[in-house]
Amino acid sequence: DQQVKQNSPSLSVQEGRISILNCDYTNSMFDYFLWYKKYPAEGPTFLISISSIKDKNEDGRFTVFLNKSAKHLSLHIVPSQPGDSAVYFCAASVGGGADGLTFGKGTHLIIQP
Amino acid sequence: NAGVTQTPKFQVLKTGQSMTLQCAQDMNHEYMSWYRQDPGMGLRLIHYSVGAGITDQGEVPNGYNVSRSTTEDFPLRLLSAAPSQTSVYFCASSSPGQGGQPQHFGDGTRLSIL
């Protein structure tokens, strides 16, 4: 049973517009959520995170929103740039991540010029 | 700053062979973990360690062994390779912190079992 779900395998967005990537989870024990960006033939790179005690975290062009009651989080990228084209993974952990992360299957974001 | 280093980058094995995937980190992180990524799937946790001498199983541990004799190194051993273990393997490390700390990943080992 998938505990972290990314239901959109791919997303195409025009350069300069907003990209919104979604993630749902089922485990109420998750208390830390992260977004990773991955290019081909490279390891995932940490992008932004949010603790379960917050509902929003912002870092430059990237903002993550958390809706605990809906068990839903989203990543907003504004404005989208060509270099943002990559696979984005949503991940979650319990208790600070000592016992690893649970990942979604990823969303392939394609930024169209 | 090397971060997390994985070797080798590519490997082809025959069914039944054994091998060790190496992982080293130079950030003095206490936590280390191994994941595998298969096509169309997210990363799945194989084994993890919260410190030297301490390891535990993740979601998909069968067919793999780990040990953690030093803070820096966390090798992953395939005892008898099977075609189902063809995958991309990622090692990660992180440090404890209130509210969690992001894991830092290596660039992966691409393993094919024939």
Coordinates of N, CA and C in Angstrom, one line a residue:
Chain A
D1 N 0.8 -1.2 0.0 CA 0.0 0.0 0.0 C 0.9 1.2 0.0
Q2 N 0.7 2.1 -1.0 CA 1.5 3.3 -1.1 C 1.1 4.3 -0.1
Q3 N 2.1 4.7 0.7 CA 1.8 5.7 1.8 C 2.0 7.1 1.3
V4 N 2.8 7.3 0.2 CA 3.0 8.6 -0.4 C 2.6 8.5 -1.9
K5 N 1.7 9.3 -2.4 CA 1.2 9.2 -3.7 C 1.4 10.4 -4.5
Q6 N 1.9 10.3 -5.7 CA 2.0 11.4 -6.6 C 1.2 10.9 -7.9
N7 N 0.0 11.4 -8.0 CA -0.9 10.8 -9.0 C -0.7 11.3 -10.4
S8 N 0.2 12.3 -10.6 CA 0.5 12.8 -12.0 C 1.9 12.4 -12.4
P9 N 2.0 11.4 -13.3 CA 3.3 11.0 -13.7 C 4.1 12.1 -14.5
S10 N 3.3 13.0 -15.1 CA 4.0 14.0 -15.8 C 3.1 15.3 -15.8
L11 N 3.8 16.4 -16.0 CA 3.2 17.7 -16.0 C 3.9 18.6 -17.0
S12 N 3.2 19.3 -17.9 CA 3.8 20.2 -18.8 C 3.4 21.6 -18.5
V13 N 4.3 22.6 -18.4 CA 4.0 23.9 -18.0 C 4.8 24.9 -18.9
Q14 N 4.2 26.0 -19.3 CA 4.9 27.0 -20.1 C 5.9 27.8 -19.2
E15 N 7.0 28.1 -19.8 CA 8.0 28.9 -19.1 C 7.4 30.2 -18.7
G16 N 7.7 30.5 -17.4 CA 7.2 31.8 -16.8 C 5.9 31.6 -16.0
R17 N 5.2 30.5 -16.3 CA 4.0 30.3 -15.6 C 4.3 29.5 -14.3
I18 N 3.2 29.3 -13.5 CA 3.3 28.5 -12.2 C 3.2 27.0 -12.5
S19 N 4.1 26.3 -11.8 CA 4.1 24.8 -11.8 C 3.5 24.4 -10.4
I20 N 2.6 23.5 -10.4 CA 2.0 23.0 -9.2 C 2.1 21.5 -9.2
L21 N 2.9 21.0 -8.3 CA 3.0 19.5 -8.2 C 2.3 19.1 -6.9
N22 N 1.6 18.0 -7.0 CA 0.8 17.5 -5.8 C 1.2 16.2 -5.3
C23 N 0.9 16.0 -4.0 CA 1.3 14.8 -3.3 C 0.3 14.5 -2.2
D24 N -0.1 13.3 -2.1 CA -1.0 12.9 -1.0 C -0.3 11.8 -0.2
Y25 N -0.7 11.7 1.1 CA -0.1 10.7 2.0 C -1.2 10.1 2.8
T26 N -1.0 8.9 3.3 CA -2.0 8.2 4.1 C -1.6 8.0 5.6
N27 N -0.3 8.0 5.8 CA 0.2 7.7 7.2 C 0.2 9.0 8.0
S28 N -0.7 9.0 9.1 CA -0.8 10.2 9.9 C 0.4 10.4 10.8
M29 N 1.3 9.4 10.9 CA 2.5 9.6 11.7 C 3.6 10.4 11.0
F30 N 3.5 10.6 9.7 CA 4.5 11.4 9.0 C 4.5 12.8 9.7
D31 N 5.7 13.3 10.0 CA 5.8 14.6 10.6 C 6.8 15.6 9.9
Y32 N 7.3 15.1 8.8 CA 8.3 15.9 8.0 C 8.2 15.5 6.6
F33 N 8.0 16.5 5.7 CA 7.8 16.3 4.3 C 8.9 17.0 3.5
L34 N 9.3 16.4 2.4 CA 10.4 16.9 1.6 C 10.1 16.8 0.1
W35 N 10.6 17.7 -0.6 CA 10.6 17.6 -2.1 C 12.0 17.5 -2.6
Y36 N 12.2 16.5 -3.5 CA 13.5 16.3 -4.2 C 13.3 16.5 -5.7
K37 N 14.4 17.0 -6.3 CA 14.5 17.2 -7.7 C 15.5 16.2 -8.2
K38 N 15.2 15.6 -9.4 CA 16.2 14.6 -9.9 C 16.3 14.7 -11.4
Y39 N 17.6 14.9 -11.8 CA 17.9 14.9 -13.2 C 18.4 13.5 -13.6
P40 N 18.3 13.1 -14.9 CA 18.8 11.8 -15.3 C 20.2 11.5 -14.9
A41 N 20.5 10.3 -14.5 CA 21.9 9.9 -14.2 C 22.5 10.7 -13.0
E42 N 21.7 11.3 -12.2 CA 22.1 11.9 -11.0 C 21.3 11.5 -9.8
G43 N 21.8 11.7 -8.6 CA 21.0 11.4 -7.4 C 20.0 12.5 -7.1
P44 N 19.0 12.2 -6.3 CA 18.0 13.3 -6.0 C 18.7 14.4 -5.2
T45 N 18.2 15.6 -5.5 CA 18.8 16.8 -4.8 C 17.6 17.4 -4.0
F46 N 17.9 17.7 -2.7 CA 16.9 18.3 -1.8 C 16.5 19.7 -2.3
L47 N 15.2 19.9 -2.3 CA 14.7 21.2 -2.8 C 14.2 22.0 -1.6
I48 N 13.2 21.5 -0.9 CA 12.5 22.2 0.1 C 11.8 21.2 1.0
S49 N 11.6 21.6 2.3 CA 10.9 20.7 3.2 C 9.9 21.5 4.0
I50 N 9.0 20.8 4.8 CA 8.1 21.4 5.7 C 7.8 20.5 6.8
S51 N 7.8 21.0 8.0 CA 7.4 20.3 9.2 C 5.9 20.2 9.3
S52 N 5.4 19.2 10.0 CA 3.9 19.0 10.1 C 3.3 20.1 11.0
I53 N 4.1 20.9 11.7 CA 3.5 21.9 12.5 C 3.3 23.2 11.7
K54 N 3.8 23.2 10.5 CA 3.6 24.4 9.6 C 2.6 24.1 8.5
D55 N 2.1 25.1 7.8 CA 1.3 24.9 6.7 C 1.9 25.5 5.4
K56 N 3.0 26.2 5.5 CA 3.6 26.8 4.4 C 5.1 27.0 4.6
N57 N 5.9 26.8 3.6 CA 7.3 27.1 3.7 C 7.8 27.6 2.3
E58 N 8.6 28.7 2.3 CA 8.9 29.3 1.1 C 10.4 29.5 1.0
D59 N 11.0 29.2 -0.2 CA 12.4 29.4 -0.4 C 12.6 29.9 -1.9
G60 N 12.7 31.2 -2.0 CA 12.8 31.7 -3.4 C 11.6 31.5 -4.3
R61 N 11.9 30.8 -5.4 CA 10.8 30.5 -6.3 C 9.9 29.3 -5.9
F62 N 10.3 28.6 -4.8 CA 9.7 27.4 -4.4 C 8.9 27.6 -3.1
T63 N 7.6 27.1 -3.1 CA 6.8 27.2 -1.9 C 6.1 25.8 -1.8
V64 N 6.2 25.3 -0.5 CA 5.4 24.1 -0.3 C 4.3 24.4 0.7
F65 N 3.1 23.8 0.4 CA 1.9 24.0 1.2 C 1.5 22.6 1.8
L66 N 1.2 22.6 3.1 CA 0.8 21.4 3.7 C -0.7 21.6 4.2
N67 N -1.5 20.6 3.9 CA -2.9 20.6 4.4 C -3.0 19.3 5.2
K68 N -2.8 19.3 6.5 CA -2.8 18.1 7.3 C -4.2 17.4 7.3
S69 N -5.2 18.2 7.4 CA -6.5 17.5 7.4 C -6.9 16.7 6.2
A70 N -6.3 17.2 5.0 CA -6.6 16.5 3.8 C -5.4 15.6 3.5
K71 N -4.4 15.6 4.3 CA -3.2 14.7 4.0 C -2.7 15.0 2.6
H72 N -2.5 16.3 2.3 CA -2.1 16.7 1.0 C -1.0 17.8 1.1
L73 N 0.0 17.7 0.2 CA 0.9 18.8 0.1 C 1.1 19.1 -1.4
S74 N 1.6 20.3 -1.6 CA 1.9 20.7 -3.0 C 3.1 21.6 -3.0
L75 N 3.8 21.5 -4.2 CA 4.9 22.3 -4.4 C 4.6 23.3 -5.5
H76 N 4.8 24.6 -5.3 CA 4.6 25.6 -6.3 C 5.9 26.2 -6.7
I77 N 6.1 26.3 -8.0 CA 7.3 26.9 -8.6 C 6.9 28.1 -9.4
V78 N 7.3 29.3 -9.0 CA 7.0 30.5 -9.7 C 8.1 31.5 -9.8
P79 N 8.5 31.9 -11.0 CA 8.0 31.5 -12.3 C 8.8 30.2 -12.7
S80 N 8.2 29.4 -13.5 CA 8.9 28.2 -14.0 C 10.0 28.5 -15.0
Q81 N 11.1 27.8 -14.9 CA 12.2 28.1 -15.8 C 12.6 26.8 -16.5
P82 N 13.3 26.9 -17.6 CA 13.7 25.6 -18.3 C 14.5 24.7 -17.5
G83 N 15.3 25.2 -16.6 CA 16.2 24.3 -15.8 C 15.4 23.6 -14.7
D84 N 14.1 23.9 -14.6 CA 13.2 23.2 -13.6 C 12.7 21.9 -14.2
S85 N 12.9 21.6 -15.5 CA 12.5 20.4 -16.1 C 13.3 19.2 -15.4
A86 N 12.6 18.3 -14.8 CA 13.2 17.3 -14.0 C 12.1 16.4 -13.4
V87 N 12.5 15.3 -12.7 CA 11.5 14.5 -12.0 C 11.5 15.0 -10.6
Y88 N 10.3 15.3 -10.0 CA 10.2 15.7 -8.7 C 9.6 14.7 -7.8
F89 N 10.2 14.4 -6.7 CA 9.8 13.4 -5.8 C 9.3 14.0 -4.5
C90 N 8.2 13.6 -4.0 CA 7.7 13.9 -2.7 C 8.1 12.8 -1.7
A91 N 8.5 13.2 -0.6 CA 9.0 12.2 0.4 C 8.5 12.6 1.8
A92 N 8.4 11.6 2.7 CA 7.9 11.9 4.0 C 8.7 11.0 5.0
S93 N 8.7 11.5 6.3 CA 9.4 10.7 7.3 C 8.7 10.9 8.6
V94 N 9.1 10.0 9.5 CA 8.5 10.0 10.9 C 9.7 10.3 11.9
G95 N 9.5 11.2 12.8 CA 10.5 11.4 13.8 C 11.8 11.8 13.4
G96 N 11.9 12.7 12.4 CA 13.2 13.3 12.1 C 14.0 12.5 11.0
G97 N 13.4 11.4 10.5 CA 14.1 10.7 9.4 C 15.1 9.7 9.7
A98 N 15.3 9.3 11.0 CA 16.3 8.4 11.3 C 16.1 7.1 10.6
D99 N 14.9 6.7 10.4 CA 14.6 5.4 9.7 C 14.3 5.6 8.3
G100 N 14.8 6.6 7.6 CA 14.7 6.7 6.2 C 13.4 7.5 5.8
L101 N 13.3 7.6 4.5 CA 12.2 8.3 3.8 C 11.3 7.4 3.1
T102 N 10.0 7.8 3.0 CA 9.1 7.1 2.1 C 8.8 8.0 0.9
F103 N 9.0 7.5 -0.3 CA 8.9 8.3 -1.5 C 7.7 8.1 -2.3
G104 N 7.2 9.1 -3.0 CA 6.2 8.9 -4.0 C 6.9 8.4 -5.3
K105 N 6.1 8.2 -6.3 CA 6.7 7.6 -7.6 C 7.3 8.7 -8.5
G106 N 7.0 10.0 -8.1 CA 7.6 11.1 -8.9 C 6.7 11.7 -9.9
T107 N 6.9 12.9 -10.3 CA 6.2 13.6 -11.3 C 7.3 14.2 -12.2
H108 N 7.2 13.9 -13.5 CA 8.1 14.5 -14.5 C 7.6 15.8 -15.0
L109 N 8.3 16.9 -14.6 CA 7.9 18.3 -14.9 C 8.6 18.7 -16.2
I110 N 7.9 19.1 -17.2 CA 8.5 19.6 -18.4 C 8.1 21.0 -18.6
I111 N 9.1 21.9 -18.7 CA 8.9 23.3 -18.9 C 9.0 23.6 -20.4
Q112 N 7.9 24.1 -21.0 CA 7.9 24.3 -22.4 C 8.3 25.8 -22.7
P113 N 9.2 26.0 -23.7 CA 9.7 27.4 -24.0 C 8.5 28.2 -24.5
Chain B
N1 N 34.2 19.7 -1.6 CA 33.3 18.9 -0.7 C 32.6 17.8 -1.4
A2 N 33.0 16.5 -1.2 CA 32.6 15.4 -1.9 C 31.1 15.0 -1.6
G3 N 30.7 15.2 -0.3 CA 29.4 14.8 0.0 C 29.2 13.3 0.2
V4 N 28.3 12.7 -0.6 CA 28.1 11.2 -0.6 C 28.7 10.6 -1.9
T5 N 29.6 9.7 -1.8 CA 30.3 9.1 -2.9 C 30.0 7.6 -3.0
Q6 N 29.5 7.2 -4.2 CA 29.1 5.8 -4.4 C 30.0 5.3 -5.5
T7 N 30.5 4.1 -5.3 CA 31.3 3.3 -6.3 C 30.8 1.9 -6.3
P8 N 30.9 1.2 -7.5 CA 31.1 1.8 -8.8 C 29.9 2.6 -9.3
K9 N 30.0 3.3 -10.4 CA 28.8 3.9 -11.0 C 28.0 3.0 -11.8
F10 N 28.7 2.0 -12.4 CA 28.0 1.0 -13.2 C 28.6 -0.4 -12.9
Q11 N 27.7 -1.4 -13.0 CA 28.2 -2.8 -12.8 C 27.3 -3.8 -13.4
V12 N 27.9 -4.8 -14.1 CA 27.1 -5.9 -14.6 C 27.5 -7.1 -14.0
L13 N 26.6 -7.9 -13.5 CA 26.8 -9.2 -12.8 C 26.1 -10.3 -13.4
K14 N 26.6 -11.5 -13.2 CA 25.8 -12.7 -13.6 C 25.0 -13.2 -12.4
T15 N 23.9 -13.8 -12.7 CA 23.1 -14.4 -11.6 C 23.9 -15.3 -10.7
G16 N 23.8 -15.1 -9.4 CA 24.5 -15.9 -8.4 C 25.8 -15.2 -7.9
Q17 N 26.3 -14.2 -8.6 CA 27.5 -13.6 -8.2 C 27.2 -12.7 -7.0
S18 N 28.3 -12.4 -6.2 CA 28.1 -11.5 -5.1 C 28.9 -10.2 -5.4
M19 N 28.5 -9.1 -4.7 CA 29.3 -7.9 -4.9 C 28.9 -6.9 -3.8
T20 N 29.8 -5.9 -3.6 CA 29.5 -4.9 -2.6 C 29.5 -3.6 -3.2
L21 N 28.4 -2.8 -3.0 CA 28.3 -1.4 -3.4 C 28.8 -0.6 -2.3
Q22 N 29.7 0.3 -2.7 CA 30.4 1.2 -1.6 C 29.7 2.5 -1.5
C23 N 29.6 3.0 -0.3 CA 29.1 4.3 0.0 C 29.9 5.0 1.1
A24 N 30.4 6.2 0.8 CA 31.1 7.0 1.8 C 30.6 8.4 1.8
Q25 N 30.6 9.0 3.1 CA 30.2 10.4 3.2 C 31.2 11.1 4.1
D26 N 31.4 12.3 3.8 CA 32.4 13.1 4.5 C 31.8 14.3 5.3
M27 N 30.5 14.1 5.6 CA 29.8 15.2 6.3 C 29.6 14.9 7.8
N28 N 30.2 13.8 8.2 CA 30.1 13.4 9.6 C 28.6 13.1 10.0
H29 N 27.8 12.7 9.0 CA 26.4 12.4 9.3 C 26.2 11.1 10.0
E30 N 25.3 11.1 11.0 CA 25.1 9.9 11.8 C 24.2 8.9 11.0
Y31 N 23.2 9.4 10.3 CA 22.2 8.6 9.6 C 22.7 8.3 8.2
M32 N 22.6 7.0 7.8 CA 22.9 6.6 6.4 C 21.8 5.6 6.0
S33 N 21.5 5.5 4.7 CA 20.5 4.6 4.2 C 20.8 4.2 2.7
W34 N 20.2 3.1 2.3 CA 20.3 2.6 0.9 C 18.9 2.5 0.4
Y35 N 18.7 3.0 -0.9 CA 17.5 2.9 -1.6 C 17.7 2.3 -3.0
R36 N 16.7 1.7 -3.5 CA 16.7 1.3 -4.9 C 15.6 2.0 -5.7
Q37 N 15.9 2.3 -6.9 CA 14.9 2.9 -7.8 C 14.7 2.1 -9.0
D38 N 13.5 1.6 -9.2 CA 13.1 0.9 -10.4 C 12.3 1.7 -11.3
P39 N 12.2 1.4 -12.6 CA 11.5 2.2 -13.6 C 10.0 2.5 -13.1
G40 N 9.6 3.8 -13.2 CA 8.2 4.1 -12.8 C 7.9 4.1 -11.3
M41 N 9.0 3.8 -10.6 CA 8.8 3.7 -9.1 C 9.6 4.8 -8.4
G42 N 9.1 5.1 -7.2 CA 9.9 6.0 -6.4 C 11.1 5.2 -5.8
L43 N 11.8 5.9 -4.9 CA 12.9 5.2 -4.2 C 12.3 4.4 -3.1
R44 N 12.8 3.2 -2.9 CA 12.4 2.3 -1.8 C 13.5 2.0 -0.9
L45 N 13.3 2.0 0.4 CA 14.3 1.9 1.4 C 14.7 0.4 1.5
I46 N 16.0 0.2 1.5 CA 16.5 -1.2 1.6 C 16.9 -1.5 3.1
H47 N 17.9 -0.7 3.5 CA 18.5 -0.8 4.9 C 18.8 0.6 5.3
Y48 N 18.9 0.8 6.6 CA 19.3 2.1 7.1 C 20.1 1.9 8.4
S49 N 20.9 3.0 8.8 CA 21.7 3.0 10.0 C 21.6 4.3 10.7
V50 N 21.5 4.3 12.0 CA 21.4 5.5 12.7 C 22.7 5.8 13.4
G51 N 23.7 5.0 13.2 CA 25.0 5.2 13.7 C 25.9 4.0 13.6
A52 N 27.2 4.2 13.8 CA 28.1 3.1 13.7 C 27.7 1.9 14.6
G53 N 27.7 0.7 14.0 CA 27.3 -0.5 14.7 C 25.8 -0.7 14.8
I54 N 25.0 0.2 14.2 CA 23.5 0.0 14.3 C 22.9 0.0 12.9
T55 N 22.3 -1.1 12.5 CA 21.6 -1.1 11.2 C 20.2 -1.7 11.4
D56 N 19.3 -1.4 10.5 CA 18.0 -2.0 10.5 C 17.4 -2.1 9.1
Q57 N 16.4 -2.9 9.0 CA 15.8 -3.2 7.7 C 14.8 -2.2 7.3
G58 N 14.8 -1.9 6.0 CA 13.7 -1.0 5.4 C 12.6 -1.8 4.8
E59 N 12.1 -1.2 3.7 CA 10.9 -1.8 3.1 C 11.2 -3.1 2.2
V60 N 12.4 -3.1 1.6 CA 12.8 -4.2 0.7 C 14.2 -4.7 1.0
P61 N 14.4 -5.4 2.2 CA 15.7 -5.8 2.6 C 16.2 -7.1 2.1
N62 N 15.3 -8.0 1.5 CA 15.7 -9.3 1.2 C 16.7 -9.4 0.1
G63 N 17.8 -10.2 0.3 CA 18.8 -10.3 -0.6 C 20.0 -9.4 -0.4
Y64 N 19.9 -8.5 0.6 CA 20.9 -7.5 0.8 C 21.4 -7.6 2.3
N65 N 22.7 -7.3 2.5 CA 23.2 -7.2 3.8 C 23.9 -5.8 3.9
V66 N 24.0 -5.3 5.1 CA 24.7 -4.1 5.4 C 25.5 -4.2 6.7
S67 N 26.5 -3.3 6.8 CA 27.2 -3.2 8.1 C 27.6 -1.7 8.2
R68 N 27.9 -1.3 9.4 CA 28.3 0.1 9.6 C 29.4 0.1 10.7
S69 N 30.6 -0.1 10.2 CA 31.7 -0.1 11.2 C 32.3 1.2 11.5
T70 N 32.1 2.2 10.6 CA 32.5 3.6 10.8 C 31.4 4.5 10.5
T71 N 31.5 5.8 10.9 CA 30.5 6.8 10.6 C 30.5 7.1 9.1
E72 N 31.7 7.0 8.5 CA 31.8 7.4 7.1 C 31.2 6.4 6.1
D73 N 31.3 5.1 6.4 CA 31.1 4.1 5.3 C 29.9 3.3 5.6
F74 N 29.1 2.9 4.6 CA 27.9 2.1 4.7 C 27.8 1.2 3.5
P75 N 28.5 0.1 3.4 CA 28.5 -0.7 2.2 C 27.2 -1.6 2.1
L76 N 26.8 -1.9 0.9 CA 25.6 -2.7 0.7 C 26.1 -4.0 -0.1
R77 N 25.8 -5.1 0.5 CA 26.3 -6.4 -0.1 C 25.1 -7.2 -0.7
L78 N 25.3 -7.6 -1.9 CA 24.4 -8.5 -2.6 C 25.1 -9.9 -2.5
L79 N 24.4 -10.8 -1.8 CA 25.0 -12.1 -1.4 C 25.0 -13.0 -2.6
S80 N 23.9 -13.1 -3.4 CA 23.8 -13.9 -4.5 C 22.8 -13.2 -5.5
A81 N 23.4 -12.5 -6.4 CA 22.6 -11.6 -7.3 C 21.5 -12.3 -8.1
A82 N 20.4 -11.7 -8.2 CA 19.3 -12.2 -9.0 C 18.8 -11.1 -9.9
P83 N 18.2 -11.5 -11.1 CA 17.8 -10.5 -12.1 C 16.8 -9.4 -11.5
S84 N 16.1 -9.8 -10.5 CA 15.1 -8.9 -9.8 C 15.9 -7.8 -9.1
Q85 N 17.2 -7.9 -8.9 CA 17.9 -6.9 -8.2 C 18.6 -5.9 -9.2
T86 N 18.3 -6.0 -10.5 CA 18.6 -5.0 -11.5 C 17.9 -3.7 -11.1
S87 N 18.7 -2.7 -10.9 CA 18.1 -1.4 -10.4 C 19.2 -0.4 -10.3
V88 N 18.7 0.8 -10.0 CA 19.7 1.9 -9.6 C 19.6 2.1 -8.1
Y89 N 20.8 2.0 -7.5 CA 20.9 2.0 -6.1 C 21.5 3.4 -5.6
F90 N 20.8 4.0 -4.6 CA 21.2 5.3 -4.1 C 21.5 5.2 -2.6
C91 N 22.6 5.8 -2.2 CA 23.0 5.9 -0.8 C 22.7 7.3 -0.4
A92 N 22.3 7.5 0.9 CA 22.0 8.8 1.4 C 22.5 9.0 2.8
S93 N 22.7 10.2 3.2 CA 23.1 10.4 4.6 C 22.5 11.7 5.1
S94 N 22.3 11.8 6.4 CA 21.7 13.0 7.0 C 22.1 13.0 8.5
S95 N 21.9 14.1 9.1 CA 22.2 14.3 10.5 C 20.9 14.5 11.3
P96 N 20.9 14.1 12.6 CA 19.7 14.3 13.4 C 19.4 15.8 13.6
G97 N 18.2 16.1 13.7 CA 17.8 17.5 13.9 C 16.4 17.6 14.2
Q98 N 16.0 18.6 15.0 CA 14.7 18.8 15.4 C 13.8 19.1 14.2
G99 N 12.8 18.3 14.0 CA 11.9 18.5 12.9 C 12.4 17.9 11.6
G100 N 13.5 17.2 11.7 CA 14.0 16.4 10.5 C 15.1 17.2 9.8
Q101 N 15.9 16.5 9.1 CA 17.0 17.1 8.3 C 16.9 16.4 6.9
P102 N 17.2 17.1 5.8 CA 17.2 16.5 4.5 C 18.3 15.5 4.3
Q103 N 18.0 14.5 3.6 CA 19.0 13.5 3.3 C 19.7 13.9 2.0
H104 N 21.0 13.7 2.0 CA 21.9 14.0 0.9 C 22.2 12.7 0.2
F105 N 22.0 12.7 -1.2 CA 22.1 11.5 -1.9 C 23.4 11.5 -2.8
G106 N 23.9 10.3 -3.0 CA 25.0 10.1 -4.0 C 24.4 10.0 -5.4
D107 N 25.2 9.8 -6.4 CA 24.7 9.8 -7.8 C 24.3 8.4 -8.2
G108 N 24.4 7.4 -7.4 CA 23.8 6.2 -7.7 C 24.8 5.2 -8.3
T109 N 24.4 3.9 -8.2 CA 25.1 2.8 -8.9 C 24.1 2.1 -9.7
R110 N 24.4 2.0 -11.0 CA 23.5 1.3 -11.9 C 23.9 -0.1 -12.1
L111 N 23.1 -1.0 -11.6 CA 23.4 -2.4 -11.5 C 22.5 -3.3 -12.4
S112 N 23.2 -4.1 -13.3 CA 22.4 -5.0 -14.1 C 22.8 -6.4 -13.8
I113 N 21.8 -7.3 -13.6 CA 22.1 -8.7 -13.3 C 21.6 -9.5 -14.5
L114 N 22.5 -10.3 -15.1 CA 22.1 -11.1 -16.3 C 21.8 -12.5 -15.9

